[in-house]
PDB file of C-alpha atoms in Angstrom:
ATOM      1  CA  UNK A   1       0.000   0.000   0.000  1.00  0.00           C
ATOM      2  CA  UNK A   2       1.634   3.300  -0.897  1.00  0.00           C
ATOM      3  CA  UNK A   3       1.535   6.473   0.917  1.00  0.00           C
ATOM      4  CA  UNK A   4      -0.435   8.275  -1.847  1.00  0.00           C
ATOM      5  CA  UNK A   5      -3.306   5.911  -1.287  1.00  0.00           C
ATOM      6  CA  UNK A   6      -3.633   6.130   2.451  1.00  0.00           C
ATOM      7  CA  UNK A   7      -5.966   8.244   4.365  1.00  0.00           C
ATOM      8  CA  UNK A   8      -5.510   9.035   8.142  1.00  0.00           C
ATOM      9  CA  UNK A   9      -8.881   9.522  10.540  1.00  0.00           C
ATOM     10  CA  UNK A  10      -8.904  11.612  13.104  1.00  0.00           C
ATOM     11  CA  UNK A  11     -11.895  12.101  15.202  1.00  0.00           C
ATOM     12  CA  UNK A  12     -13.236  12.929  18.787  1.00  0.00           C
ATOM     13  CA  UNK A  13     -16.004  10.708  20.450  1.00  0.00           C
ATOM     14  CA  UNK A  14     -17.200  10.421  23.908  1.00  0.00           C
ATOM     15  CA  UNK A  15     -14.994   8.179  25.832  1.00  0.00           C
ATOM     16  CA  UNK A  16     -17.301   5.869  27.575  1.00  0.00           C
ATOM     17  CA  UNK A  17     -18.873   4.848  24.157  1.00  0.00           C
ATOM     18  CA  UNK A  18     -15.224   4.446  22.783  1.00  0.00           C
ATOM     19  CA  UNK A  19     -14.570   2.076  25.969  1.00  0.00           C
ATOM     20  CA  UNK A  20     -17.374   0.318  25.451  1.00  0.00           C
ATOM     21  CA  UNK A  21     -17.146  -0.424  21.813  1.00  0.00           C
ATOM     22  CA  UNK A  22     -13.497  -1.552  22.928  1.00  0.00           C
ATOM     23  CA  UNK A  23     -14.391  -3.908  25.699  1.00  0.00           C
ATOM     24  CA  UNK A  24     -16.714  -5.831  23.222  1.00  0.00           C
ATOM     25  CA  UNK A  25     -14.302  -5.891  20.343  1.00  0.00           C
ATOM     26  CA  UNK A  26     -11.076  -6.938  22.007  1.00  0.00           C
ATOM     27  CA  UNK A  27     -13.188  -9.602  24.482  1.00  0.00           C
ATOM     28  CA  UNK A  28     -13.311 -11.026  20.823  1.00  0.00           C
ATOM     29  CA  UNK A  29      -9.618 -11.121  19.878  1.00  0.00           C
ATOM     30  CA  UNK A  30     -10.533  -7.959  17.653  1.00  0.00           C
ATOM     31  CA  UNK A  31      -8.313  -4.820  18.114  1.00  0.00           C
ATOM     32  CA  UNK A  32     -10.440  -1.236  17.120  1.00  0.00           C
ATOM     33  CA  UNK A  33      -8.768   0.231  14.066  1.00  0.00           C
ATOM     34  CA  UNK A  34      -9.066  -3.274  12.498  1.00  0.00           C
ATOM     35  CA  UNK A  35     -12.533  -3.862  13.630  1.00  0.00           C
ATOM     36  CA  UNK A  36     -13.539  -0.239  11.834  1.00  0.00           C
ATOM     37  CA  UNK A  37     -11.770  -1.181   9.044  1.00  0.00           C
ATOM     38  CA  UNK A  38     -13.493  -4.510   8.544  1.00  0.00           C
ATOM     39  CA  UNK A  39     -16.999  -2.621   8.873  1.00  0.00           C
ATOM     40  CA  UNK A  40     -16.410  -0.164   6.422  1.00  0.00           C
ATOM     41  CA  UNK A  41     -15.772  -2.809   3.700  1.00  0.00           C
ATOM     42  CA  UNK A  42     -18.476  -4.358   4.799  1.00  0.00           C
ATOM     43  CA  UNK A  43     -20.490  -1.339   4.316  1.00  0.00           C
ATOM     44  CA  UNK A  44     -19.032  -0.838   1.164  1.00  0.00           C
ATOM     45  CA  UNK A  45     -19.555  -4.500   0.017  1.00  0.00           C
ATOM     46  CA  UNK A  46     -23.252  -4.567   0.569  1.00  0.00           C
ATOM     47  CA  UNK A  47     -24.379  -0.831   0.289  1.00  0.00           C
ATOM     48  CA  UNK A  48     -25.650  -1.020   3.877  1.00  0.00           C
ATOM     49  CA  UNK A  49     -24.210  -0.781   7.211  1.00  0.00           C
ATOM     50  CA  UNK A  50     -27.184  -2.402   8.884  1.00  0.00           C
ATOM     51  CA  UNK A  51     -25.656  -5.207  10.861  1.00  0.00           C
ATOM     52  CA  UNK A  52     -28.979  -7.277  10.217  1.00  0.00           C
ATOM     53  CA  UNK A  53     -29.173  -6.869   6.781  1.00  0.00           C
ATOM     54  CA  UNK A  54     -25.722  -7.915   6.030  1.00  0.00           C
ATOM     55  CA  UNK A  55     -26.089 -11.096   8.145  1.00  0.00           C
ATOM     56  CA  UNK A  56     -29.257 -11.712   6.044  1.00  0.00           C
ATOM     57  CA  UNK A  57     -27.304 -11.534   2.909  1.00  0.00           C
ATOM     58  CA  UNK A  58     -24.703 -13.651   4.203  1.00  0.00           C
ATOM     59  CA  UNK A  59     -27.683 -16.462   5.257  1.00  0.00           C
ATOM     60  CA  UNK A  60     -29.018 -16.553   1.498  1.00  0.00           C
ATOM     61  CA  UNK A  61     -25.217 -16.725   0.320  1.00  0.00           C
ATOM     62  CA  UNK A  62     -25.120 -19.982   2.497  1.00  0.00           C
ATOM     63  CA  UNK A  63     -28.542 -20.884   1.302  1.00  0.00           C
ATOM     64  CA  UNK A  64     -27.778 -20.792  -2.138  1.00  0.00           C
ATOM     65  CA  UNK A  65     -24.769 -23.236  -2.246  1.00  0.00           C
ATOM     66  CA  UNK A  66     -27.234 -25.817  -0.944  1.00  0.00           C
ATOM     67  CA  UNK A  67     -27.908 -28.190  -4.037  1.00  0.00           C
ATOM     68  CA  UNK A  68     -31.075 -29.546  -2.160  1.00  0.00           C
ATOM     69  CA  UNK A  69     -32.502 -25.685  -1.210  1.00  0.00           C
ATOM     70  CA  UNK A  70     -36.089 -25.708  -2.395  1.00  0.00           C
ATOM     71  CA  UNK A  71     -36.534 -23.186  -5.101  1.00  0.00           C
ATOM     72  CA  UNK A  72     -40.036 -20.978  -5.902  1.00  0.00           C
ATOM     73  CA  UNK A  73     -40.361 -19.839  -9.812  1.00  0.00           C
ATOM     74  CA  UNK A  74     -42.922 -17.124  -8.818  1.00  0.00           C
ATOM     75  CA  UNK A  75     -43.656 -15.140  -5.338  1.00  0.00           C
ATOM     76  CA  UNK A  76     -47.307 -16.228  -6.063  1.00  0.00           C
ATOM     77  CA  UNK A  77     -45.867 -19.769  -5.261  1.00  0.00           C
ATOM     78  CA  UNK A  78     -44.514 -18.857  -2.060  1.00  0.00           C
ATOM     79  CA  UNK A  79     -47.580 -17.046  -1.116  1.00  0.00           C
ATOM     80  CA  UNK A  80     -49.730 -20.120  -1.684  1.00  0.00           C
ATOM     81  CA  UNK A  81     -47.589 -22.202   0.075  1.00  0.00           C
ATOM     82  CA  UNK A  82     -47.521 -20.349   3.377  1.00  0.00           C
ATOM     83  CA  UNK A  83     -50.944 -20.062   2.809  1.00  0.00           C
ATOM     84  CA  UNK A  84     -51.492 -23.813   2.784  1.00  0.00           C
ATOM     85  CA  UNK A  85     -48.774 -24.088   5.926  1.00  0.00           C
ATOM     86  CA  UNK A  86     -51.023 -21.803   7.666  1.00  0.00           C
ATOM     87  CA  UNK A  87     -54.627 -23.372   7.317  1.00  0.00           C
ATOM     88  CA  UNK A  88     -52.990 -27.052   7.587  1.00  0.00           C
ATOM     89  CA  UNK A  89     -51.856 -25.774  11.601  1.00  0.00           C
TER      90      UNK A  89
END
């Protein structure tokens, strides 16, 4: 990585939120700067930074590599078979 394509951050945030964001992150073997960095190209990956919607995404990457997944050709077949789920409880 060359110095022209490097960008330092500097920023102020409160220190108890900064301590707490550290406690979790290093109680997993994690160190901050890489942590941030890590989220960011998640962010960038998948257009979000919602937490929950990423680990969606990452759930119907699994999904797909299943050759046995059941697959739907329409939403309209989905629909009707909740439907029928639903009345057959």
């Amino acid at each position: 990585m060359s110095s022209n394509n490097v960008v330092t951050c500097s920023f102020a945030m409160d220190r108890d939120i900064y301590n707490a964001y550290k406690s979790i992150v290093t109680s997993n073997g994690e160190n901050v700067k890489g942590n941030l960095i890590r989220y960011m190209q998640s962010v960038i990956r998948y257009g979000t930074p919602n937490a929950e919607t990423i680990e969606a995404i990452a759930e119907v990457e699994e999904m797909k590599k299943d050759p046995h997944r059941k697959t739907y050709n329409s939403f309209a077949e989905i629909l009707a078979e909740v439907t029928g789920e639903m009345s057959n409880e």
